[in-house]
């Protein structure tokens, strides 16, 4: 992604497709993420997208604490180079990286104020893909609002940055 982007999106870890391709969010969830960004007039290439862990855990299980710790040096390096203003935490794993023992259901949509970044937790796109009917509408609306908050904050803090070229 763009190394000068004021907005960084952080997922959990690569899935099968991502592991094959060596790029984050290129499978089904990634396609949905691209659609959400595009609908908000954000070009995917104009933001920086990464994951908490950089290798796919066996059978796609949730990463262990020690795996998250092992990969955190990479993430810290990425963040120290990019120095984003706003981070969107996609799901419970990135949320808990910044705010341990938090529930994504209870915390989403509320700013987490770390000293360096404004962090907006929201549902993971793969979670949206698993919903149906009324719940799907509710979750979509929540994610839409959370993305809007994060993007508006990034634009407010970096009015000169072009999210679409
Ligand atoms: N889910 C993630 O959290 N990250 C990816 O890169 C793909 C799916």
mmCIF file with all atom_site columns, C-alpha atoms and ligand atoms in Angstrom:
data_model
loop_
_atom_site.group_PDB
_atom_site.id
_atom_site.type_symbol
_atom_site.label_atom_id
_atom_site.label_alt_id
_atom_site.label_comp_id
_atom_site.label_asym_id
_atom_site.label_entity_id
_atom_site.label_seq_id
_atom_site.pdbx_PDB_ins_code
_atom_site.Cartn_x
_atom_site.Cartn_y
_atom_site.Cartn_z
_atom_site.occupancy
_atom_site.B_iso_or_equiv
_atom_site.pdbx_formal_charge
_atom_site.auth_seq_id
_atom_site.auth_comp_id
_atom_site.auth_asym_id
_atom_site.auth_atom_id
_atom_site.pdbx_PDB_model_num
ATOM   1   C CA . UNK A 1 1   ? 0.000   0.000   0.000  1.00 0.00 ? 1   UNK A CA 1
ATOM   2   C CA . UNK A 1 2   ? 0.799   3.691   0.135  1.00 0.00 ? 2   UNK A CA 1
ATOM   3   C CA . UNK A 1 3   ? 3.629   4.353   2.565  1.00 0.00 ? 3   UNK A CA 1
ATOM   4   C CA . UNK A 1 4   ? 2.501   7.944   3.112  1.00 0.00 ? 4   UNK A CA 1
ATOM   5   C CA . UNK A 1 5   ? -1.139  7.135   3.824  1.00 0.00 ? 5   UNK A CA 1
ATOM   6   C CA . UNK A 1 6   ? -2.637  8.695   6.953  1.00 0.00 ? 6   UNK A CA 1
ATOM   7   C CA . UNK A 1 7   ? -4.943  5.665   7.123  1.00 0.00 ? 7   UNK A CA 1
ATOM   8   C CA . UNK A 1 8   ? -3.817  2.086   7.816  1.00 0.00 ? 8   UNK A CA 1
ATOM   9   C CA . UNK A 1 9   ? -6.096  -0.949  7.885  1.00 0.00 ? 9   UNK A CA 1
ATOM   10  C CA . UNK A 1 10  ? -5.031  -3.932  9.959  1.00 0.00 ? 10  UNK A CA 1
ATOM   11  C CA . UNK A 1 11  ? -6.501  -7.422  9.643  1.00 0.00 ? 11  UNK A CA 1
ATOM   12  C CA . UNK A 1 12  ? -5.789  -10.639 11.487 1.00 0.00 ? 12  UNK A CA 1
ATOM   13  C CA . UNK A 1 13  ? -3.516  -12.693 9.252  1.00 0.00 ? 13  UNK A CA 1
ATOM   14  C CA . UNK A 1 14  ? -3.279  -14.146 5.782  1.00 0.00 ? 14  UNK A CA 1
ATOM   15  C CA . UNK A 1 15  ? -5.829  -16.704 4.657  1.00 0.00 ? 15  UNK A CA 1
ATOM   16  C CA . UNK A 1 16  ? -5.138  -19.365 2.031  1.00 0.00 ? 16  UNK A CA 1
ATOM   17  C CA . UNK A 1 17  ? -5.319  -16.984 -0.940 1.00 0.00 ? 17  UNK A CA 1
ATOM   18  C CA . UNK A 1 18  ? -3.197  -14.365 0.797  1.00 0.00 ? 18  UNK A CA 1
ATOM   19  C CA . UNK A 1 19  ? -0.590  -16.964 1.735  1.00 0.00 ? 19  UNK A CA 1
ATOM   20  C CA . UNK A 1 20  ? -0.399  -18.119 -1.909 1.00 0.00 ? 20  UNK A CA 1
ATOM   21  C CA . UNK A 1 21  ? -0.159  -14.599 -3.298 1.00 0.00 ? 21  UNK A CA 1
ATOM   22  C CA . UNK A 1 22  ? 1.929   -13.009 -0.579 1.00 0.00 ? 22  UNK A CA 1
ATOM   23  C CA . UNK A 1 23  ? -0.465  -10.044 -0.329 1.00 0.00 ? 23  UNK A CA 1
ATOM   24  C CA . UNK A 1 24  ? -3.001  -9.183  2.355  1.00 0.00 ? 24  UNK A CA 1
ATOM   25  C CA . UNK A 1 25  ? -6.739  -9.220  1.681  1.00 0.00 ? 25  UNK A CA 1
ATOM   26  C CA . UNK A 1 26  ? -6.837  -10.677 -1.820 1.00 0.00 ? 26  UNK A CA 1
ATOM   27  C CA . UNK A 1 27  ? -9.414  -13.436 -1.167 1.00 0.00 ? 27  UNK A CA 1
ATOM   28  C CA . UNK A 1 28  ? -13.195 -13.084 -0.686 1.00 0.00 ? 28  UNK A CA 1
ATOM   29  C CA . UNK A 1 29  ? -12.917 -10.911 2.423  1.00 0.00 ? 29  UNK A CA 1
ATOM   30  C CA . UNK A 1 30  ? -10.368 -8.766  0.637  1.00 0.00 ? 30  UNK A CA 1
ATOM   31  C CA . UNK A 1 31  ? -12.682 -8.266  -2.318 1.00 0.00 ? 31  UNK A CA 1
ATOM   32  C CA . UNK A 1 32  ? -15.386 -7.081  0.049  1.00 0.00 ? 32  UNK A CA 1
ATOM   33  C CA . UNK A 1 33  ? -12.900 -4.753  1.743  1.00 0.00 ? 33  UNK A CA 1
ATOM   34  C CA . UNK A 1 34  ? -11.963 -3.271  -1.655 1.00 0.00 ? 34  UNK A CA 1
ATOM   35  C CA . UNK A 1 35  ? -15.673 -2.755  -2.445 1.00 0.00 ? 35  UNK A CA 1
ATOM   36  C CA . UNK A 1 36  ? -16.275 -0.973  0.872  1.00 0.00 ? 36  UNK A CA 1
ATOM   37  C CA . UNK A 1 37  ? -13.282 1.313   0.286  1.00 0.00 ? 37  UNK A CA 1
ATOM   38  C CA . UNK A 1 38  ? -14.313 2.064   -3.300 1.00 0.00 ? 38  UNK A CA 1
ATOM   39  C CA . UNK A 1 39  ? -17.868 2.925   -2.254 1.00 0.00 ? 39  UNK A CA 1
ATOM   40  C CA . UNK A 1 40  ? -16.331 5.423   0.148  1.00 0.00 ? 40  UNK A CA 1
ATOM   41  C CA . UNK A 1 41  ? -14.243 6.832   -2.705 1.00 0.00 ? 41  UNK A CA 1
ATOM   42  C CA . UNK A 1 42  ? -11.025 5.391   -1.394 1.00 0.00 ? 42  UNK A CA 1
ATOM   43  C CA . UNK A 1 43  ? -8.655  3.705   -3.788 1.00 0.00 ? 43  UNK A CA 1
ATOM   44  C CA . UNK A 1 44  ? -7.216  0.613   -2.197 1.00 0.00 ? 44  UNK A CA 1
ATOM   45  C CA . UNK A 1 45  ? -3.718  1.497   -3.447 1.00 0.00 ? 45  UNK A CA 1
ATOM   46  C CA . UNK A 1 46  ? -3.949  4.862   -1.665 1.00 0.00 ? 46  UNK A CA 1
ATOM   47  C CA . UNK A 1 47  ? -4.146  3.323   1.813  1.00 0.00 ? 47  UNK A CA 1
ATOM   48  C CA . UNK A 1 48  ? -1.880  0.823   3.545  1.00 0.00 ? 48  UNK A CA 1
ATOM   49  C CA . UNK A 1 49  ? -3.299  -2.601  4.346  1.00 0.00 ? 49  UNK A CA 1
ATOM   50  C CA . UNK A 1 50  ? -1.571  -5.135  6.545  1.00 0.00 ? 50  UNK A CA 1
ATOM   51  C CA . UNK A 1 51  ? -2.127  -7.907  9.073  1.00 0.00 ? 51  UNK A CA 1
ATOM   52  C CA . UNK A 1 52  ? -1.210  -8.551  12.693 1.00 0.00 ? 52  UNK A CA 1
ATOM   53  C CA . UNK A 1 53  ? 0.510   -11.799 11.771 1.00 0.00 ? 53  UNK A CA 1
ATOM   54  C CA . UNK A 1 54  ? 2.305   -12.402 8.490  1.00 0.00 ? 54  UNK A CA 1
ATOM   55  C CA . UNK A 1 55  ? 1.981   -16.194 8.102  1.00 0.00 ? 55  UNK A CA 1
ATOM   56  C CA . UNK A 1 56  ? -1.174  -18.283 7.987  1.00 0.00 ? 56  UNK A CA 1
ATOM   57  C CA . UNK A 1 57  ? -1.636  -20.377 11.134 1.00 0.00 ? 57  UNK A CA 1
ATOM   58  C CA . UNK A 1 58  ? -2.362  -24.103 10.596 1.00 0.00 ? 58  UNK A CA 1
ATOM   59  C CA . UNK A 1 59  ? -6.015  -24.701 9.644  1.00 0.00 ? 59  UNK A CA 1
ATOM   60  C CA . UNK A 1 60  ? -6.651  -20.965 9.752  1.00 0.00 ? 60  UNK A CA 1
ATOM   61  C CA . UNK A 1 61  ? -6.915  -20.966 13.539 1.00 0.00 ? 61  UNK A CA 1
ATOM   62  C CA . UNK A 1 62  ? -6.780  -17.738 15.511 1.00 0.00 ? 62  UNK A CA 1
ATOM   63  C CA . UNK A 1 63  ? -3.162  -16.679 16.058 1.00 0.00 ? 63  UNK A CA 1
ATOM   64  C CA . UNK A 1 64  ? -1.631  -17.475 19.445 1.00 0.00 ? 64  UNK A CA 1
ATOM   65  C CA . UNK A 1 65  ? -0.298  -14.775 21.755 1.00 0.00 ? 65  UNK A CA 1
ATOM   66  C CA . UNK A 1 66  ? 3.300   -15.839 21.097 1.00 0.00 ? 66  UNK A CA 1
ATOM   67  C CA . UNK A 1 67  ? 2.738   -15.681 17.322 1.00 0.00 ? 67  UNK A CA 1
ATOM   68  C CA . UNK A 1 68  ? 1.290   -12.190 17.634 1.00 0.00 ? 68  UNK A CA 1
ATOM   69  C CA . UNK A 1 69  ? 4.263   -11.186 19.746 1.00 0.00 ? 69  UNK A CA 1
ATOM   70  C CA . UNK A 1 70  ? 6.707   -12.675 17.228 1.00 0.00 ? 70  UNK A CA 1
ATOM   71  C CA . UNK A 1 71  ? 5.133   -10.694 14.368 1.00 0.00 ? 71  UNK A CA 1
ATOM   72  C CA . UNK A 1 72  ? 4.666   -7.486  16.321 1.00 0.00 ? 72  UNK A CA 1
ATOM   73  C CA . UNK A 1 73  ? 8.151   -6.299  15.401 1.00 0.00 ? 73  UNK A CA 1
ATOM   74  C CA . UNK A 1 74  ? 7.118   -6.271  11.754 1.00 0.00 ? 74  UNK A CA 1
ATOM   75  C CA . UNK A 1 75  ? 3.953   -4.374  12.489 1.00 0.00 ? 75  UNK A CA 1
ATOM   76  C CA . UNK A 1 76  ? 5.763   -1.871  14.689 1.00 0.00 ? 76  UNK A CA 1
ATOM   77  C CA . UNK A 1 77  ? 8.269   -1.314  11.902 1.00 0.00 ? 77  UNK A CA 1
ATOM   78  C CA . UNK A 1 78  ? 5.495   -0.783  9.356  1.00 0.00 ? 78  UNK A CA 1
ATOM   79  C CA . UNK A 1 79  ? 3.734   1.697   11.619 1.00 0.00 ? 79  UNK A CA 1
ATOM   80  C CA . UNK A 1 80  ? 6.937   3.543   12.452 1.00 0.00 ? 80  UNK A CA 1
ATOM   81  C CA . UNK A 1 81  ? 7.641   4.038   8.731  1.00 0.00 ? 81  UNK A CA 1
ATOM   82  C CA . UNK A 1 82  ? 4.112   5.046   7.745  1.00 0.00 ? 82  UNK A CA 1
ATOM   83  C CA . UNK A 1 83  ? 3.200   6.989   10.869 1.00 0.00 ? 83  UNK A CA 1
ATOM   84  C CA . UNK A 1 84  ? -0.520  6.918   10.146 1.00 0.00 ? 84  UNK A CA 1
ATOM   85  C CA . UNK A 1 85  ? -2.986  9.174   11.899 1.00 0.00 ? 85  UNK A CA 1
ATOM   86  C CA . UNK A 1 86  ? -5.833  6.681   11.868 1.00 0.00 ? 86  UNK A CA 1
ATOM   87  C CA . UNK A 1 87  ? -5.956  2.893   12.071 1.00 0.00 ? 87  UNK A CA 1
ATOM   88  C CA . UNK A 1 88  ? -8.953  0.723   11.278 1.00 0.00 ? 88  UNK A CA 1
ATOM   89  C CA . UNK A 1 89  ? -8.708  -2.492  13.310 1.00 0.00 ? 89  UNK A CA 1
ATOM   90  C CA . UNK A 1 90  ? -10.573 -5.194  11.393 1.00 0.00 ? 90  UNK A CA 1
ATOM   91  C CA . UNK A 1 91  ? -11.939 -7.612  13.961 1.00 0.00 ? 91  UNK A CA 1
ATOM   92  C CA . UNK A 1 92  ? -11.010 -8.899  17.392 1.00 0.00 ? 92  UNK A CA 1
ATOM   93  C CA . UNK A 1 93  ? -7.347  -9.797  16.777 1.00 0.00 ? 93  UNK A CA 1
ATOM   94  C CA . UNK A 1 94  ? -6.139  -6.303  15.807 1.00 0.00 ? 94  UNK A CA 1
ATOM   95  C CA . UNK A 1 95  ? -8.505  -4.784  18.374 1.00 0.00 ? 95  UNK A CA 1
ATOM   96  C CA . UNK A 1 96  ? -6.931  -6.862  21.134 1.00 0.00 ? 96  UNK A CA 1
ATOM   97  C CA . UNK A 1 97  ? -3.457  -6.040  19.926 1.00 0.00 ? 97  UNK A CA 1
ATOM   98  C CA . UNK A 1 98  ? -4.150  -2.405  20.779 1.00 0.00 ? 98  UNK A CA 1
ATOM   99  C CA . UNK A 1 99  ? -6.603  -2.965  23.630 1.00 0.00 ? 99  UNK A CA 1
ATOM   100 C CA . UNK A 1 100 ? -6.259  -6.401  25.247 1.00 0.00 ? 100 UNK A CA 1
ATOM   101 C CA . UNK A 1 101 ? -9.328  -8.295  26.484 1.00 0.00 ? 101 UNK A CA 1
ATOM   102 C CA . UNK A 1 102 ? -11.801 -6.165  24.530 1.00 0.00 ? 102 UNK A CA 1
ATOM   103 C CA . UNK A 1 103 ? -14.937 -7.408  22.878 1.00 0.00 ? 103 UNK A CA 1
ATOM   104 C CA . UNK A 1 104 ? -15.329 -6.355  19.239 1.00 0.00 ? 104 UNK A CA 1
ATOM   105 C CA . UNK A 1 105 ? -19.134 -6.292  19.608 1.00 0.00 ? 105 UNK A CA 1
ATOM   106 C CA . UNK A 1 106 ? -18.951 -3.877  22.528 1.00 0.00 ? 106 UNK A CA 1
ATOM   107 C CA . UNK A 1 107 ? -15.996 -1.797  21.335 1.00 0.00 ? 107 UNK A CA 1
ATOM   108 C CA . UNK A 1 108 ? -16.614 -1.323  17.614 1.00 0.00 ? 108 UNK A CA 1
ATOM   109 C CA . UNK A 1 109 ? -17.399 2.195   16.527 1.00 0.00 ? 109 UNK A CA 1
ATOM   110 C CA . UNK A 1 110 ? -15.662 3.753   19.520 1.00 0.00 ? 110 UNK A CA 1
ATOM   111 C CA . UNK A 1 111 ? -12.312 5.473   19.229 1.00 0.00 ? 111 UNK A CA 1
ATOM   112 C CA . UNK A 1 112 ? -9.379  3.965   21.043 1.00 0.00 ? 112 UNK A CA 1
ATOM   113 C CA . UNK A 1 113 ? -6.925  6.657   21.798 1.00 0.00 ? 113 UNK A CA 1
ATOM   114 C CA . UNK A 1 114 ? -3.428  5.319   21.851 1.00 0.00 ? 114 UNK A CA 1
ATOM   115 C CA . UNK A 1 115 ? -0.807  8.004   22.261 1.00 0.00 ? 115 UNK A CA 1
ATOM   116 C CA . UNK A 1 116 ? 0.137   7.842   18.608 1.00 0.00 ? 116 UNK A CA 1
ATOM   117 C CA . UNK A 1 117 ? -2.966  6.918   16.633 1.00 0.00 ? 117 UNK A CA 1
ATOM   118 C CA . UNK A 1 118 ? -6.708  7.181   16.480 1.00 0.00 ? 118 UNK A CA 1
ATOM   119 C CA . UNK A 1 119 ? -7.856  3.573   16.325 1.00 0.00 ? 119 UNK A CA 1
ATOM   120 C CA . UNK A 1 120 ? -11.308 2.612   15.078 1.00 0.00 ? 120 UNK A CA 1
ATOM   121 C CA . UNK A 1 121 ? -12.296 -1.003  15.693 1.00 0.00 ? 121 UNK A CA 1
ATOM   122 C CA . UNK A 1 122 ? -14.879 -2.541  13.404 1.00 0.00 ? 122 UNK A CA 1
ATOM   123 C CA . UNK A 1 123 ? -16.063 -5.957  12.283 1.00 0.00 ? 123 UNK A CA 1
ATOM   124 C CA . UNK A 1 124 ? -13.838 -8.019  10.001 1.00 0.00 ? 124 UNK A CA 1
ATOM   125 C CA . UNK A 1 125 ? -15.120 -8.298  6.396  1.00 0.00 ? 125 UNK A CA 1
ATOM   126 C CA . UNK A 1 126 ? -15.074 -12.122 6.702  1.00 0.00 ? 126 UNK A CA 1
ATOM   127 C CA . UNK A 1 127 ? -17.555 -11.737 9.582  1.00 0.00 ? 127 UNK A CA 1
ATOM   128 C CA . UNK A 1 128 ? -19.857 -9.683  7.340  1.00 0.00 ? 128 UNK A CA 1
ATOM   129 C CA . UNK A 1 129 ? -19.710 -12.477 4.744  1.00 0.00 ? 129 UNK A CA 1
ATOM   130 C CA . UNK A 1 130 ? -20.985 -14.988 7.320  1.00 0.00 ? 130 UNK A CA 1
ATOM   131 C CA . UNK A 1 131 ? -24.125 -12.978 8.204  1.00 0.00 ? 131 UNK A CA 1
ATOM   132 C CA . UNK A 1 132 ? -27.626 -13.187 6.741  1.00 0.00 ? 132 UNK A CA 1
ATOM   133 C CA . UNK A 1 133 ? -30.910 -11.286 6.740  1.00 0.00 ? 133 UNK A CA 1
ATOM   134 C CA . UNK A 1 134 ? -31.514 -8.675  9.429  1.00 0.00 ? 134 UNK A CA 1
ATOM   135 C CA . UNK A 1 135 ? -28.188 -9.276  11.155 1.00 0.00 ? 135 UNK A CA 1
ATOM   136 C CA . UNK A 1 136 ? -26.374 -8.745  7.878  1.00 0.00 ? 136 UNK A CA 1
ATOM   137 C CA . UNK A 1 137 ? -28.054 -5.356  7.448  1.00 0.00 ? 137 UNK A CA 1
ATOM   138 C CA . UNK A 1 138 ? -27.190 -4.369  11.009 1.00 0.00 ? 138 UNK A CA 1
ATOM   139 C CA . UNK A 1 139 ? -23.540 -5.379  10.656 1.00 0.00 ? 139 UNK A CA 1
ATOM   140 C CA . UNK A 1 140 ? -23.186 -3.676  7.264  1.00 0.00 ? 140 UNK A CA 1
ATOM   141 C CA . UNK A 1 141 ? -24.606 -0.446  8.655  1.00 0.00 ? 141 UNK A CA 1
ATOM   142 C CA . UNK A 1 142 ? -22.241 -0.606  11.640 1.00 0.00 ? 142 UNK A CA 1
ATOM   143 C CA . UNK A 1 143 ? -19.192 -1.167  9.424  1.00 0.00 ? 143 UNK A CA 1
ATOM   144 C CA . UNK A 1 144 ? -20.283 1.625   7.100  1.00 0.00 ? 144 UNK A CA 1
ATOM   145 C CA . UNK A 1 145 ? -20.510 4.048   10.012 1.00 0.00 ? 145 UNK A CA 1
ATOM   146 C CA . UNK A 1 146 ? -17.157 2.958   11.472 1.00 0.00 ? 146 UNK A CA 1
ATOM   147 C CA . UNK A 1 147 ? -15.347 3.324   8.145  1.00 0.00 ? 147 UNK A CA 1
ATOM   148 C CA . UNK A 1 148 ? -16.923 6.743   7.655  1.00 0.00 ? 148 UNK A CA 1
ATOM   149 C CA . UNK A 1 149 ? -15.755 7.913   11.070 1.00 0.00 ? 149 UNK A CA 1
ATOM   150 C CA . UNK A 1 150 ? -12.213 6.696   10.418 1.00 0.00 ? 150 UNK A CA 1
ATOM   151 C CA . UNK A 1 151 ? -12.005 8.183   6.923  1.00 0.00 ? 151 UNK A CA 1
ATOM   152 C CA . UNK A 1 152 ? -13.449 11.506  8.013  1.00 0.00 ? 152 UNK A CA 1
ATOM   153 C CA . UNK A 1 153 ? -10.916 11.705  10.834 1.00 0.00 ? 153 UNK A CA 1
ATOM   154 C CA . UNK A 1 154 ? -8.036  10.892  8.461  1.00 0.00 ? 154 UNK A CA 1
ATOM   155 C CA . UNK A 1 155 ? -9.251  13.553  5.988  1.00 0.00 ? 155 UNK A CA 1
ATOM   156 C CA . UNK A 1 156 ? -9.652  16.083  8.781  1.00 0.00 ? 156 UNK A CA 1
ATOM   157 C CA . UNK A 1 157 ? -6.097  15.427  9.982  1.00 0.00 ? 157 UNK A CA 1
ATOM   158 C CA . UNK A 1 158 ? -4.559  15.267  6.497  1.00 0.00 ? 158 UNK A CA 1
ATOM   159 C CA . UNK A 1 159 ? -6.733  17.428  4.239  1.00 0.00 ? 159 UNK A CA 1
ATOM   160 C CA . UNK A 1 160 ? -4.119  17.493  1.471  1.00 0.00 ? 160 UNK A CA 1
ATOM   161 C CA . UNK A 1 161 ? -3.901  13.700  1.107  1.00 0.00 ? 161 UNK A CA 1
ATOM   162 C CA . UNK A 1 162 ? -5.604  12.266  -1.991 1.00 0.00 ? 162 UNK A CA 1
ATOM   163 C CA . UNK A 1 163 ? -7.405  8.988   -1.300 1.00 0.00 ? 163 UNK A CA 1
ATOM   164 C CA . UNK A 1 164 ? -8.405  8.764   -4.933 1.00 0.00 ? 164 UNK A CA 1
ATOM   165 C CA . UNK A 1 165 ? -6.237  9.729   -7.887 1.00 0.00 ? 165 UNK A CA 1
HETATM 166 N N1 . LIG B 2 .   ? -8.296  -11.930 6.677  1.00 0.00 ? 1   LIG B N1 1
HETATM 167 C C1 . LIG B 2 .   ? -7.365  -11.158 7.273  1.00 0.00 ? 1   LIG B C1 1
HETATM 168 O O1 . LIG B 2 .   ? -7.468  -10.829 8.440  1.00 0.00 ? 1   LIG B O1 1
HETATM 169 N N2 . LIG B 2 .   ? -6.329  -10.765 6.558  1.00 0.00 ? 1   LIG B N2 1
HETATM 170 C C2 . LIG B 2 .   ? -6.162  -11.079 5.280  1.00 0.00 ? 1   LIG B C2 1
HETATM 171 O O2 . LIG B 2 .   ? -5.184  -10.660 4.688  1.00 0.00 ? 1   LIG B O2 1
HETATM 172 C C3 . LIG B 2 .   ? -7.153  -11.867 4.676  1.00 0.00 ? 1   LIG B C3 1
HETATM 173 C C4 . LIG B 2 .   ? -8.207  -12.282 5.382  1.00 0.00 ? 1   LIG B C4 1
#
